[in-house]
Structures are given as structure tokens and as C-alpha cells.
Short mmCIF file of C-alpha atoms in Angstrom, two decimals:
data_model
loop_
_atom_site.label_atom_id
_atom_site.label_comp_id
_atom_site.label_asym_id
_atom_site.label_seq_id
_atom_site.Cartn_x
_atom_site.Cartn_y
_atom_site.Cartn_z
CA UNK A 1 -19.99 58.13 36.32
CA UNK A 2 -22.32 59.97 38.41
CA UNK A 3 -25.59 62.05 36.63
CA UNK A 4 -24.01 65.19 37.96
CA UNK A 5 -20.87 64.23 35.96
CA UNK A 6 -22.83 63.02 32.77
CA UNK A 7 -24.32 66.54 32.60
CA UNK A 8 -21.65 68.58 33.62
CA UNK A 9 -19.50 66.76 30.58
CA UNK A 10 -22.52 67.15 28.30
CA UNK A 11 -22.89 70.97 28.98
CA UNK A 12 -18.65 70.83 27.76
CA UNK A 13 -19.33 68.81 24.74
CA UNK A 14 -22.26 71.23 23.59
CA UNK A 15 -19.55 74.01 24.49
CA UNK A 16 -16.83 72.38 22.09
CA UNK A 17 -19.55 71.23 19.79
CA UNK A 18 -20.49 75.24 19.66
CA UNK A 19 -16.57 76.37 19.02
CA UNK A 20 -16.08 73.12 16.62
CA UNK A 21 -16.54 75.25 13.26
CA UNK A 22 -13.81 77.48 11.27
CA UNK A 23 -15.96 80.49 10.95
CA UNK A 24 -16.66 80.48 14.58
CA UNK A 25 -13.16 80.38 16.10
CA UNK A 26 -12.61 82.74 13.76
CA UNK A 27 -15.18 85.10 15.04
CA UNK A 28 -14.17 84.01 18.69
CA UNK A 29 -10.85 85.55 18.08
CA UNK A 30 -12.40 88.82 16.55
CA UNK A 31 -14.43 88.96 19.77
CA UNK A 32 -11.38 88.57 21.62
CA UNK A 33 -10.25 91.94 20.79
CA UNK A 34 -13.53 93.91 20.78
CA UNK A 35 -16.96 94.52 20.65
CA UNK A 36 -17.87 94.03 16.91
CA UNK A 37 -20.98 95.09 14.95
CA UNK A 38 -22.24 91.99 12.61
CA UNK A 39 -21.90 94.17 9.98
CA UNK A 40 -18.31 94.44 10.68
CA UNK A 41 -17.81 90.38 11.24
CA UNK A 42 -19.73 89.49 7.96
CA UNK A 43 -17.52 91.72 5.81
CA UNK A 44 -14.20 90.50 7.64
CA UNK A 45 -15.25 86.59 7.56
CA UNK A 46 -17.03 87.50 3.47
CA UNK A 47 -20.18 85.53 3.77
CA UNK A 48 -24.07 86.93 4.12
CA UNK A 49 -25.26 88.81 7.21
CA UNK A 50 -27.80 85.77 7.42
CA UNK A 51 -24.46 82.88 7.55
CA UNK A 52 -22.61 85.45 10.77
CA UNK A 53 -25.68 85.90 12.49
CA UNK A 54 -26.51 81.78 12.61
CA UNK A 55 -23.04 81.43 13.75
CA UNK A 56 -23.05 84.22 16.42
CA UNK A 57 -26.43 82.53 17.33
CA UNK A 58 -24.76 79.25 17.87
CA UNK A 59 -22.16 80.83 20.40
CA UNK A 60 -24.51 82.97 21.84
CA UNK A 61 -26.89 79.73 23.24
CA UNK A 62 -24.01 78.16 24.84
CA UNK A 63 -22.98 81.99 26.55
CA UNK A 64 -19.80 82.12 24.84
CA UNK A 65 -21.14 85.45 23.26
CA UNK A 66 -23.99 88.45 24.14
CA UNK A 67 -25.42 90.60 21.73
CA UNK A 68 -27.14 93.80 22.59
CA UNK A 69 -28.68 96.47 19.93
CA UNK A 70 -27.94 99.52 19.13
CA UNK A 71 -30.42 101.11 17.13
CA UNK A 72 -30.41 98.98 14.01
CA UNK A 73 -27.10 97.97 14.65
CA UNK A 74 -26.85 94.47 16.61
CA UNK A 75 -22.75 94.52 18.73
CA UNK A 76 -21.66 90.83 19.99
CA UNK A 77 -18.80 90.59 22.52
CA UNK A 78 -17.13 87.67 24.63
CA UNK A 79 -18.22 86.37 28.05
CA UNK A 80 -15.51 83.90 28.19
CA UNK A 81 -12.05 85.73 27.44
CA UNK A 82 -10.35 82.69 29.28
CA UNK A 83 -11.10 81.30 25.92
CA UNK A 84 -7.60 82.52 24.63
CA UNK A 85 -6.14 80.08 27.07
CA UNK A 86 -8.02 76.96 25.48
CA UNK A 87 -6.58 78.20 21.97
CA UNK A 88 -3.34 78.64 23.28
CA UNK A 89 -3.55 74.96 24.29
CA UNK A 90 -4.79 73.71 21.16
CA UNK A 91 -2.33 75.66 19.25
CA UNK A 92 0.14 73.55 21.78
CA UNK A 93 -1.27 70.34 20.73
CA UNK A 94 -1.30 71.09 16.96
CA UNK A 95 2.53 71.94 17.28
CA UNK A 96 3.31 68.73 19.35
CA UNK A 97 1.72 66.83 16.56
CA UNK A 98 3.78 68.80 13.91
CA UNK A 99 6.81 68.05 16.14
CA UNK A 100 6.54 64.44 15.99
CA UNK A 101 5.53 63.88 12.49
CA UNK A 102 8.58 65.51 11.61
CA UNK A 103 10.75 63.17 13.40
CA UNK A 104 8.94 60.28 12.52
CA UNK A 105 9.80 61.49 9.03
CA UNK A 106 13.66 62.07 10.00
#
């Protein structure tokens, strides 16, 4: 494995390591839809402002997420929508798995 290669699968692992979290896929797939205040994401995922916004922080380092303010109001929204496609795959995988456990079991 090339260095190139090292760091270009390092930069995916510290994407996957950013999305590897309940609370943040969750607020991934809020994102998905719209631009949401934190206000708004903190009452819909019922934890403290302080919990969202070190979450949203998280995503935000690796670019999954941008924030801008609006007077005291701070809006995140998705860079990456092609993110949909990587849960659609997942969601794949979990149902393959699902598949075959039952017919182990029949």
C-alpha cells in the first residue's frame, strides 16, 4: 500500500468513525431533508443543546455538515447528500444478514 493510499483510507475511516454513532445518523437523516436549527435537532433527538452541538461538531470537522448563524440561532445542513446512498447500502447489508439468519434458522 502506497502513502497516498494509507491516507486516502485514513481520511474514510475518520469519515465512518464520524457517522459511527446513533445520534449522529440520526441527525444525518434530519439533515437530509433540511436545513435545521439546533434548537430544532436537540428537541427532536431529546438530549441538551450542549450533547447536539458536540455531535454536529463531530460531523462538521470531517465536512459532512456546515453551520452558519443566524442571529442567535446557529442552522446546520448537509454537504454530502450522496450520503443517502451509503445508508441505502447499509440498510442492504443489514437485510442480507436478516435474510440469512433466518434460513440458517429454517
Amino acid at each position: 500500500m502506497t502513502e497516498q493510499q494509507q491516507q486516502q483510507l485514513n481520511a474514510r475511516a475518520e469519515v465512518l468513525k464520524a457517522l459511527a454513532h446513533p445520534t449522529r445518523l440520526w441527525l444525518v437523516e434530519q439533515l437530509q431533508q433540511q436545513e435545521r436549527c439546533v434548537c430544532d435537532l436537540t428537541d427532536g433527538v431529546n438530549a441538551d443543546i450542549s450533547t447536539v452541538s458536540k455531535h454536529l461538531s463531530v460531523l462538521k470537522n470531517v465536512g459532512i455538515v456546515s453551520k452558519r448563524r443566524d442571529g442567535k440561532q446557529i442552522f446546520y445542513r448537509l454537504e454530502t447528500p450522496c450520503l443517502n446512498s451509503l445508508f441505502g447500502c447499509i440498510e442492504k447489508v443489514i437485510s442480507n444478514n436478516v435474510q440469512a439468519q433466518v434460513a440458517m434458522m429454517g
